[in-house]
């Protein structure tokens, strides 16, 4: 009886313990399940966060790419705007107050005046070794320089017009530009017709008030008599690429030096311009242009072997190449405080035909009216830099050099001198622009464009823009 009783007692004691162990196992299983659930939940949340992070990174990269595209597009737009004729504010860049005012002409007046102090009154100013267009007159004293009256407007949604009338310092008014241009051809094409400054080179499209110096460079004086103007038509195309690419052609009468045919199709020009960014602070443009012209009794002049002025008349062909490069720097692309601009152009000219040296024996000369074969191969260019070192203030330097190259006067060799001389000029300037509509400038030039003459030239200049004329960077 004792043994069964002990077994019953042992079972009674063990049953609660077994029951407690079972409950503990159930609790552990529940904890494990809860931990597993929490782990899965956290992993799901972490995965979701990683997915959102990746999406944010993709969006950020896309935004950066879009911003780069926008910067490039803006720079390309600026490059194209800088090539706008006469530096006038384009109609589409304004914000008209009404539909009616959109078609009203914008009128502006550019006033220029200067005081010049030259070494002396040199007669028959010219560039030694170059058959340039006549006498480059210059004298000391006050003058109003060349002022301009400009009208510009949209004709309708398809055309716009532009007129630039130059007020000559000696009196009189000349039409410098008068043209109509398409605005809605699309696909990057534009057509212009009338009288306009050719798009060849870099500086040629700029009017004098937009120059960085008070005087022209020797290259443009020798090659084009100041600037090359076209009476004809222009077609150009801007490529739809990230790199700015512009290609164009011009056809005209050829009545601007070095062409002087004036009737029919006398010349044609081919030009190309490229531009882009090195980075956010540096941009560039470059170009290559070709000009072919025909000359008929093109008048020039030079001193003969007796040092007596002789008029010359050229009939023949003139082939010209022009290369240009411009680099601009501004911190983070903002030129308000500081910026630097470097510009360089170079030209090559080859001419073939006949040259007549007018009879000047009555004045003591040796030319007797001989008309003979003539050929020349000449070149030249300039380098210039302008630095804005603080708001409103700029300094600049320009170096000009021409190479008289090879030229042959044929039967006129006994009458006309053949020089071995490279005309040069060194120019420094400082200017102050209280606003984008006014500028005051002081300039010094050491001019050695004529053999055996080194002339010191000082200029004080003012430029004022009245009316709707677009603001220039300062």
Short mmCIF file of C-alpha atoms in Angstrom, two decimals:
data_model
loop_
_atom_site.label_atom_id
_atom_site.label_comp_id
_atom_site.label_asym_id
_atom_site.label_seq_id
_atom_site.Cartn_x
_atom_site.Cartn_y
_atom_site.Cartn_z
CA UNK A 1 0.00 0.00 0.00
CA UNK A 2 2.93 2.31 0.69
CA UNK A 3 4.49 1.95 -2.78
CA UNK A 4 1.40 3.01 -4.75
CA UNK A 5 0.89 5.92 -2.43
CA UNK A 6 4.42 7.24 -3.03
CA UNK A 7 4.00 7.02 -6.81
CA UNK A 8 0.78 8.93 -6.65
CA UNK A 9 2.44 11.62 -4.58
CA UNK A 10 5.34 11.89 -7.06
CA UNK A 11 2.95 12.26 -9.99
CA UNK A 12 1.05 14.93 -8.12
CA UNK A 13 4.25 16.90 -7.64
CA UNK A 14 5.52 16.42 -11.27
CA UNK A 15 2.31 17.42 -13.06
CA UNK A 16 2.49 21.14 -12.21
CA UNK A 17 6.17 21.26 -13.28
CA UNK A 18 5.39 19.64 -16.63
CA UNK A 19 2.52 22.03 -17.12
CA UNK A 20 4.83 25.01 -16.35
CA UNK A 21 7.45 23.77 -18.84
CA UNK A 22 4.80 23.47 -21.53
CA UNK A 23 3.64 27.01 -20.89
CA UNK A 24 7.30 28.25 -21.05
CA UNK A 25 7.78 26.58 -24.43
CA UNK A 26 4.64 28.23 -25.71
CA UNK A 27 5.88 31.63 -24.50
CA UNK A 28 9.25 31.11 -26.21
CA UNK A 29 7.55 30.18 -29.44
CA UNK A 30 5.41 33.27 -29.20
CA UNK A 31 8.48 35.45 -28.58
CA UNK A 32 10.29 33.87 -31.48
CA UNK A 33 7.31 34.48 -33.72
CA UNK A 34 7.06 38.08 -32.58
CA UNK A 35 10.79 38.67 -33.14
CA UNK A 36 10.55 37.12 -36.58
CA UNK A 37 7.60 39.33 -37.41
CA UNK A 38 9.45 42.44 -36.17
CA UNK A 39 12.54 41.47 -38.18
CA UNK A 40 10.50 41.00 -41.33
CA UNK A 41 8.76 44.31 -40.72
CA UNK A 42 12.07 46.16 -40.24
CA UNK A 43 13.57 44.51 -43.31
CA UNK A 44 10.55 45.58 -45.33
CA UNK A 45 10.87 49.16 -44.07
CA UNK A 46 14.63 49.21 -44.71
CA UNK A 47 14.07 47.91 -48.22
CA UNK A 48 11.44 50.59 -48.79
CA UNK A 49 13.82 53.28 -47.53
CA UNK A 50 16.58 52.00 -49.81
CA UNK A 51 14.18 52.08 -52.75
CA UNK A 52 13.19 55.68 -51.94
CA UNK A 53 16.88 56.64 -51.58
CA UNK A 54 17.71 55.16 -54.97
CA UNK A 55 14.75 56.96 -56.53
CA UNK A 56 15.87 60.24 -54.93
CA UNK A 57 19.41 59.76 -56.27
CA UNK A 58 18.05 59.11 -59.78
CA UNK A 59 15.87 62.23 -59.57
CA UNK A 60 18.83 64.28 -58.34
CA UNK A 61 21.01 63.08 -61.22
CA UNK A 62 18.24 63.84 -63.68
CA UNK A 63 17.81 67.30 -62.18
CA UNK A 64 21.55 67.95 -62.41
CA UNK A 65 21.56 66.78 -66.02
CA UNK A 66 18.59 69.01 -66.79
CA UNK A 67 20.32 71.95 -65.10
CA UNK A 68 23.46 71.36 -67.18
CA UNK A 69 21.33 71.32 -70.33
CA UNK A 70 19.65 74.55 -69.23
CA UNK A 71 23.02 76.23 -68.60
CA UNK A 72 24.28 75.12 -72.01
CA UNK A 73 21.10 76.33 -73.68
CA UNK A 74 21.37 79.68 -71.91
CA UNK A 75 25.02 80.08 -72.94
CA UNK A 76 24.19 79.18 -76.52
CA UNK A 77 21.37 81.72 -76.47
CA UNK A 78 23.82 84.33 -75.18
CA UNK A 79 26.29 83.50 -77.95
CA UNK A 80 23.56 83.85 -80.57
CA UNK A 81 22.33 87.09 -78.99
CA UNK A 82 25.86 88.55 -79.13
CA UNK A 83 25.82 88.04 -82.88
CA UNK A 84 22.61 90.08 -83.28
CA UNK A 85 23.23 92.93 -85.68
CA UNK A 86 24.15 96.31 -84.22
CA UNK A 87 23.86 95.08 -80.67
CA UNK A 88 20.26 96.33 -80.60
CA UNK A 89 17.70 94.77 -78.30
CA UNK A 90 15.79 92.18 -80.34
CA UNK A 91 12.07 92.63 -80.44
CA UNK A 92 11.36 89.17 -79.13
CA UNK A 93 13.50 89.94 -76.08
CA UNK A 94 11.24 92.73 -74.90
CA UNK A 95 8.06 92.57 -72.89
CA UNK A 96 5.51 94.72 -74.75
CA UNK A 97 2.77 96.29 -72.71
CA UNK A 98 0.13 95.53 -75.32
CA UNK A 99 -0.45 93.80 -78.63
CA UNK A 100 -0.42 97.17 -80.37
CA UNK A 101 2.94 98.25 -78.93
CA UNK A 102 4.49 94.99 -80.07
CA UNK A 103 4.46 96.31 -83.64
CA UNK A 104 5.61 99.85 -82.88
CA UNK A 105 9.24 100.66 -83.76
CA UNK A 106 11.73 100.81 -80.92
CA UNK A 107 13.80 103.96 -81.37
CA UNK A 108 17.23 104.53 -79.90
CA UNK A 109 20.00 107.07 -80.28
CA UNK A 110 23.68 106.37 -79.64
CA UNK A 111 25.72 109.49 -78.94
CA UNK A 112 29.50 109.35 -79.21
CA UNK A 113 31.99 112.12 -78.70
CA UNK A 114 35.72 112.31 -78.16
CA UNK A 115 38.78 114.47 -77.78
CA UNK A 116 41.87 113.32 -79.69
CA UNK A 117 45.46 114.44 -79.20
CA UNK A 118 47.69 113.22 -82.04
CA UNK A 119 51.38 113.88 -82.67
CA UNK A 120 50.69 115.86 -85.79
CA UNK A 121 48.49 116.34 -88.82
CA UNK A 122 49.81 113.64 -91.14
CA UNK A 123 48.76 113.99 -94.76
CA UNK A 124 47.59 110.98 -96.75
CA UNK A 125 47.33 108.62 -93.80
CA UNK A 126 47.53 105.01 -94.96
CA UNK A 127 48.82 101.59 -93.95
CA UNK A 128 52.22 100.96 -95.49
CA UNK A 129 52.28 98.11 -98.01
CA UNK A 130 48.49 97.73 -98.22
CA UNK A 131 46.17 99.05 -100.92
CA UNK A 132 43.61 100.29 -98.41
CA UNK A 133 40.50 102.30 -99.32
CA UNK A 134 41.78 105.84 -99.47
CA UNK A 135 42.95 108.17 -96.74
CA UNK A 136 42.36 107.37 -93.04
CA UNK A 137 41.70 110.92 -91.93
CA UNK A 138 42.42 111.81 -88.31
CA UNK A 139 43.11 115.06 -86.51
CA UNK A 140 43.43 116.44 -83.01
CA UNK A 141 40.58 118.17 -81.24
CA UNK A 142 36.95 117.59 -80.32
CA UNK A 143 34.50 115.69 -82.51
CA UNK A 144 31.14 113.98 -82.14
CA UNK A 145 32.59 110.75 -83.59
CA UNK A 146 29.99 108.53 -85.27
CA UNK A 147 26.55 108.60 -83.66
CA UNK A 148 23.69 106.30 -84.64
CA UNK A 149 19.91 106.46 -84.91
CA UNK A 150 18.35 102.98 -84.70
CA UNK A 151 14.80 101.76 -85.40
CA UNK A 152 13.82 98.14 -84.82
CA UNK A 153 10.46 96.36 -84.73
CA UNK A 154 8.49 93.24 -85.52
CA UNK A 155 6.67 93.61 -88.82
CA UNK A 156 4.32 90.72 -88.08
CA UNK A 157 4.75 87.21 -86.63
CA UNK A 158 6.93 86.30 -89.62
CA UNK A 159 9.35 89.21 -90.12
CA UNK A 160 11.22 91.92 -88.27
CA UNK A 161 12.94 95.02 -89.58
CA UNK A 162 15.99 97.06 -88.57
CA UNK A 163 17.41 100.44 -89.62
CA UNK A 164 20.68 102.02 -88.50
CA UNK A 165 21.41 105.53 -89.74
CA UNK A 166 24.95 106.77 -89.07
CA UNK A 167 25.48 110.47 -88.32
CA UNK A 168 28.80 111.43 -89.89
CA UNK A 169 31.08 113.68 -87.79
CA UNK A 170 31.60 115.95 -90.83
CA UNK A 171 27.88 116.22 -91.47
CA UNK A 172 25.42 114.14 -93.41
CA UNK A 173 23.55 110.93 -92.71
CA UNK A 174 24.32 107.52 -94.16
CA UNK A 175 22.36 104.28 -94.05
CA UNK A 176 24.65 101.81 -92.34
CA UNK A 177 22.11 98.98 -92.13
CA UNK A 178 18.55 98.51 -93.40
CA UNK A 179 17.23 94.97 -93.55
CA UNK A 180 14.31 92.61 -93.04
CA UNK A 181 14.69 89.18 -91.44
CA UNK A 182 12.48 86.13 -91.10
CA UNK A 183 11.40 85.00 -87.62
CA UNK A 184 9.25 81.91 -88.24
CA UNK A 185 10.98 79.64 -90.77
CA UNK A 186 11.73 77.09 -88.08
CA UNK A 187 14.29 74.26 -88.08
CA UNK A 188 17.04 76.76 -87.23
CA UNK A 189 16.86 78.69 -90.54
CA UNK A 190 16.88 82.48 -90.90
CA UNK A 191 16.90 84.61 -94.05
CA UNK A 192 17.92 88.28 -94.12
CA UNK A 193 17.79 90.73 -97.04
CA UNK A 194 18.86 94.35 -97.46
CA UNK A 195 21.98 96.16 -96.32
CA UNK A 196 23.67 94.59 -93.32
CA UNK A 197 27.03 94.07 -91.66
CA UNK A 198 28.39 90.74 -92.85
CA UNK A 199 28.53 87.89 -90.33
CA UNK A 200 32.13 87.06 -91.26
CA UNK A 201 34.67 87.12 -88.44
CA UNK A 202 33.89 88.34 -84.92
CA UNK A 203 34.00 92.14 -84.72
CA UNK A 204 32.45 92.85 -88.12
CA UNK A 205 28.85 92.74 -86.82
CA UNK A 206 29.63 95.29 -84.09
CA UNK A 207 28.99 98.99 -84.52
CA UNK A 208 31.70 101.37 -83.20
CA UNK A 209 29.86 102.10 -79.94
CA UNK A 210 30.08 98.38 -79.07
CA UNK A 211 33.86 98.16 -79.59
CA UNK A 212 36.08 97.60 -76.56
CA UNK A 213 38.42 100.36 -77.78
CA UNK A 214 37.89 103.88 -79.09
CA UNK A 215 39.58 103.11 -82.43
CA UNK A 216 39.38 100.26 -84.90
CA UNK A 217 42.08 97.61 -85.21
CA UNK A 218 44.52 97.69 -88.14
CA UNK A 219 43.23 94.42 -89.56
CA UNK A 220 39.71 95.71 -90.21
CA UNK A 221 41.02 99.03 -91.55
CA UNK A 222 43.37 97.30 -94.00
CA UNK A 223 41.09 94.41 -94.99
CA UNK A 224 37.67 96.10 -95.13
CA UNK A 225 38.17 99.83 -94.71
CA UNK A 226 36.57 99.59 -91.25
CA UNK A 227 33.87 96.93 -91.66
CA UNK A 228 32.45 94.80 -94.46
CA UNK A 229 28.90 95.73 -95.42
CA UNK A 230 26.77 93.55 -97.66
CA UNK A 231 24.01 94.71 -100.00
CA UNK A 232 22.28 91.43 -100.69
CA UNK A 233 20.88 88.40 -98.89
CA UNK A 234 21.98 86.11 -96.08
CA UNK A 235 20.89 82.58 -95.23
CA UNK A 236 22.01 80.93 -92.00
CA UNK A 237 21.24 77.76 -90.09
CA UNK A 238 21.77 76.96 -86.39
CA UNK A 239 22.21 73.23 -85.75
CA UNK A 240 20.02 71.57 -83.06
CA UNK A 241 23.02 70.35 -81.04
CA UNK A 242 24.44 70.93 -77.56
CA UNK A 243 27.51 72.51 -79.18
CA UNK A 244 26.54 75.83 -80.74
CA UNK A 245 27.04 75.53 -84.51
CA UNK A 246 26.01 78.18 -87.03
CA UNK A 247 26.56 78.02 -90.79
CA UNK A 248 25.65 80.64 -93.34
CA UNK A 249 26.13 82.18 -96.76
CA UNK A 250 25.77 85.71 -98.14
CA UNK A 251 25.41 86.95 -101.70
CA UNK A 252 25.60 90.59 -102.70
CA UNK A 253 26.45 93.30 -105.20
CA UNK A 254 30.01 93.55 -103.97
CA UNK A 255 30.13 97.32 -103.52
CA UNK A 256 32.06 97.29 -100.23
CA UNK A 257 35.86 97.16 -100.06
CA UNK A 258 37.65 94.94 -101.11
CA UNK A 259 34.87 94.39 -103.70
CA UNK A 260 33.71 97.30 -105.84
CA UNK A 261 31.56 95.90 -108.64
CA UNK A 262 28.31 97.45 -107.25
CA UNK A 263 26.05 95.76 -109.83
CA UNK A 264 25.00 92.15 -110.27
CA UNK A 265 26.39 89.36 -108.13
CA UNK A 266 29.78 90.72 -107.18
CA UNK A 267 30.76 88.69 -104.14
CA UNK A 268 29.77 85.91 -101.78
CA UNK A 269 30.62 85.01 -98.21
CA UNK A 270 30.60 81.69 -96.37
CA UNK A 271 30.81 81.69 -92.58
CA UNK A 272 30.72 79.26 -89.67
CA UNK A 273 30.64 79.90 -85.93
CA UNK A 274 30.95 77.50 -83.01
CA UNK A 275 30.63 77.96 -79.26
CA UNK A 276 30.28 76.24 -75.93
CA UNK A 277 31.42 76.06 -72.31
CA UNK A 278 34.64 74.79 -70.81
CA UNK A 279 32.90 74.88 -67.42
CA UNK A 280 30.46 77.10 -65.55
CA UNK A 281 32.98 79.99 -65.50
CA UNK A 282 34.52 79.72 -68.97
CA UNK A 283 32.92 79.92 -72.42
CA UNK A 284 34.28 80.23 -75.95
CA UNK A 285 33.38 80.94 -79.55
CA UNK A 286 35.37 80.32 -82.73
CA UNK A 287 34.75 80.85 -86.40
CA UNK A 288 36.09 80.56 -89.92
CA UNK A 289 34.86 82.72 -92.82
CA UNK A 290 35.56 83.03 -96.53
CA UNK A 291 34.99 86.07 -98.74
CA UNK A 292 35.34 86.20 -102.51
CA UNK A 293 34.91 89.49 -104.28
CA UNK A 294 35.40 91.18 -107.63
CA UNK A 295 36.92 94.64 -107.92
CA UNK A 296 36.28 97.08 -110.74
CA UNK A 297 38.37 100.27 -110.70
CA UNK A 298 38.85 99.91 -106.94
CA UNK A 299 40.51 103.12 -105.85
CA UNK A 300 43.42 103.12 -103.41
CA UNK A 301 46.64 105.06 -103.14
CA UNK A 302 50.23 105.16 -101.96
CA UNK A 303 53.37 107.27 -102.20
CA UNK A 304 55.44 106.51 -105.31
CA UNK A 305 59.25 106.25 -105.48
CA UNK A 306 59.48 110.06 -105.53
CA UNK A 307 57.38 110.13 -102.33
CA UNK A 308 54.51 111.78 -104.23
CA UNK A 309 51.00 110.50 -103.63
CA UNK A 310 49.68 108.35 -106.47
CA UNK A 311 46.12 107.13 -106.96
CA UNK A 312 45.81 103.48 -108.00
CA UNK A 313 42.92 101.51 -109.53
CA UNK A 314 42.64 97.73 -109.22
CA UNK A 315 40.63 95.38 -111.41
CA UNK A 316 40.57 91.72 -110.47
CA UNK A 317 39.62 89.13 -107.87
CA UNK A 318 40.07 89.24 -104.08
CA UNK A 319 40.05 86.05 -101.99
CA UNK A 320 39.93 86.39 -98.19
CA UNK A 321 39.94 83.99 -95.22
CA UNK A 322 39.18 85.13 -91.65
CA UNK A 323 39.63 83.06 -88.48
CA UNK A 324 38.44 84.23 -85.05
CA UNK A 325 38.47 83.00 -81.44
CA UNK A 326 36.93 84.48 -78.28
CA UNK A 327 37.26 83.25 -74.68
CA UNK A 328 35.24 84.68 -71.80
CA UNK A 329 35.71 84.11 -68.08
CA UNK A 330 33.41 85.16 -65.23
CA UNK A 331 33.30 83.61 -61.72
CA UNK A 332 30.46 81.06 -61.76
CA UNK A 333 29.25 82.69 -64.97
CA UNK A 334 28.41 85.98 -63.21
CA UNK A 335 30.16 88.99 -64.84
CA UNK A 336 28.72 91.56 -62.42
CA UNK A 337 31.84 91.84 -60.26
CA UNK A 338 34.67 90.60 -62.48
CA UNK A 339 35.16 89.14 -65.93
CA UNK A 340 37.81 88.76 -68.62
CA UNK A 341 37.40 88.61 -72.39
CA UNK A 342 40.08 87.60 -74.87
CA UNK A 343 39.55 88.02 -78.61
CA UNK A 344 41.76 87.31 -81.61
CA UNK A 345 41.24 87.46 -85.37
CA UNK A 346 43.50 86.79 -88.34
CA UNK A 347 42.99 87.25 -92.08
CA UNK A 348 44.69 86.07 -95.26
CA UNK A 349 44.18 87.85 -98.59
CA UNK A 350 45.19 86.89 -102.11
CA UNK A 351 44.53 89.30 -104.99
CA UNK A 352 45.12 88.85 -108.72
CA UNK A 353 44.41 91.29 -111.54
CA UNK A 354 45.60 94.58 -113.05
CA UNK A 355 46.68 97.77 -111.28
CA UNK A 356 46.69 101.20 -112.90
CA UNK A 357 48.90 103.87 -111.36
CA UNK A 358 47.37 107.23 -112.29
CA UNK A 359 49.61 109.82 -113.92
CA UNK A 360 51.06 112.12 -111.22
CA UNK A 361 54.02 113.52 -113.13
CA UNK A 362 52.55 117.01 -112.99
CA UNK A 363 52.97 116.91 -109.19
CA UNK A 364 56.53 115.61 -109.45
CA UNK A 365 55.69 111.93 -109.31
CA UNK A 366 56.88 109.09 -111.52
CA UNK A 367 53.63 107.24 -112.29
CA UNK A 368 52.62 107.72 -115.93
CA UNK A 369 49.26 105.95 -116.12
CA UNK A 370 50.61 102.44 -116.69
CA UNK A 371 48.05 99.64 -116.31
CA UNK A 372 49.87 96.41 -115.49
CA UNK A 373 49.48 92.98 -113.92
CA UNK A 374 49.32 92.99 -110.12
CA UNK A 375 49.33 90.25 -107.49
CA UNK A 376 49.61 90.20 -103.70
CA UNK A 377 49.43 87.75 -100.81
CA UNK A 378 49.08 89.46 -97.41
CA UNK A 379 47.87 88.75 -93.89
CA UNK A 380 47.49 90.22 -90.41
CA UNK A 381 45.48 90.23 -87.23
CA UNK A 382 45.10 91.41 -83.67
CA UNK A 383 45.00 90.12 -80.09
CA UNK A 384 43.11 91.92 -77.34
CA UNK A 385 42.08 91.39 -73.75
CA UNK A 386 39.64 93.32 -71.54
CA UNK A 387 39.46 92.79 -67.77
CA UNK A 388 36.76 94.13 -65.44
CA UNK A 389 38.59 94.22 -62.10
CA UNK A 390 35.71 95.70 -60.12
CA UNK A 391 32.11 96.74 -60.89
CA UNK A 392 31.93 99.44 -63.60
CA UNK A 393 35.72 99.57 -64.22
CA UNK A 394 37.63 97.88 -67.04
CA UNK A 395 41.16 97.91 -68.46
CA UNK A 396 42.20 96.60 -71.86
CA UNK A 397 45.17 96.00 -74.15
CA UNK A 398 45.29 95.35 -77.90
CA UNK A 399 48.19 94.39 -80.16
CA UNK A 400 47.89 94.80 -83.95
CA UNK A 401 50.28 93.45 -86.56
CA UNK A 402 50.03 93.20 -90.34
CA UNK A 403 52.33 91.35 -92.72
CA UNK A 404 52.76 93.04 -96.10
CA UNK A 405 53.72 89.65 -97.54
CA UNK A 406 54.46 89.34 -101.24
CA UNK A 407 53.18 91.73 -103.89
CA UNK A 408 54.21 92.38 -107.47
CA UNK A 409 53.42 95.58 -109.38
CA UNK A 410 54.50 94.22 -112.76
CA UNK A 411 55.32 97.05 -115.16
CA UNK A 412 54.66 99.55 -112.33
CA UNK A 413 57.61 98.22 -110.31
CA UNK A 414 59.84 101.14 -111.45
CA UNK A 415 57.29 103.60 -110.06
CA UNK A 416 55.92 102.09 -106.85
CA UNK A 417 57.96 101.02 -103.80
CA UNK A 418 58.05 97.46 -102.49
CA UNK A 419 58.40 97.59 -98.70
CA UNK A 420 59.62 95.04 -96.23
CA UNK A 421 57.64 96.41 -93.29
CA UNK A 422 55.15 95.06 -90.76
CA UNK A 423 52.70 97.75 -89.56
CA UNK A 424 51.96 97.48 -85.82
CA UNK A 425 50.04 99.26 -83.06
CA UNK A 426 49.86 98.92 -79.27
CA UNK A 427 46.77 100.21 -77.48
CA UNK A 428 45.83 100.45 -73.79
CA UNK A 429 42.58 101.76 -72.37
CA UNK A 430 40.65 102.19 -69.15
CA UNK A 431 36.92 102.86 -69.09
CA UNK A 432 34.21 103.51 -66.51
CA UNK A 433 30.54 102.65 -67.04
CA UNK A 434 28.21 104.23 -64.45
CA UNK A 435 25.43 102.07 -65.94
CA UNK A 436 24.89 99.80 -68.91
CA UNK A 437 23.76 102.86 -70.91
CA UNK A 438 26.81 105.11 -70.50
CA UNK A 439 30.58 104.76 -70.75
CA UNK A 440 33.61 107.03 -70.35
CA UNK A 441 36.96 105.92 -71.78
CA UNK A 442 40.61 107.01 -71.78
CA UNK A 443 42.90 105.44 -74.39
CA UNK A 444 46.51 105.60 -75.58
CA UNK A 445 47.81 104.13 -78.85
CA UNK A 446 51.35 103.88 -80.18
CA UNK A 447 50.63 103.69 -83.90
CA UNK A 448 53.31 102.41 -86.28
CA UNK A 449 51.08 101.66 -89.25
CA UNK A 450 53.17 103.94 -91.50
CA UNK A 451 56.83 103.29 -92.16
CA UNK A 452 59.28 105.63 -90.38
CA UNK A 453 56.45 107.12 -88.28
CA UNK A 454 55.74 106.28 -84.63
CA UNK A 455 52.73 108.31 -83.57
CA UNK A 456 51.42 108.75 -80.03
CA UNK A 457 47.62 109.03 -79.94
CA UNK A 458 45.50 109.95 -76.90
CA UNK A 459 41.69 109.74 -76.79
CA UNK A 460 39.01 110.71 -74.27
CA UNK A 461 35.65 109.27 -75.29
CA UNK A 462 32.05 109.16 -74.11
CA UNK A 463 29.25 106.84 -75.29
CA UNK A 464 25.61 107.41 -74.33
CA UNK A 465 22.64 105.20 -75.19
CA UNK A 466 19.20 106.82 -75.27
CA UNK A 467 15.89 105.09 -75.82
CA UNK A 468 15.17 101.43 -76.39
CA UNK A 469 18.69 100.35 -77.24
CA UNK A 470 19.70 97.16 -75.49
CA UNK A 471 22.08 97.32 -72.56
CA UNK A 472 25.68 96.32 -73.09
CA UNK A 473 27.68 94.37 -70.56
CA UNK A 474 30.10 96.44 -68.59
#
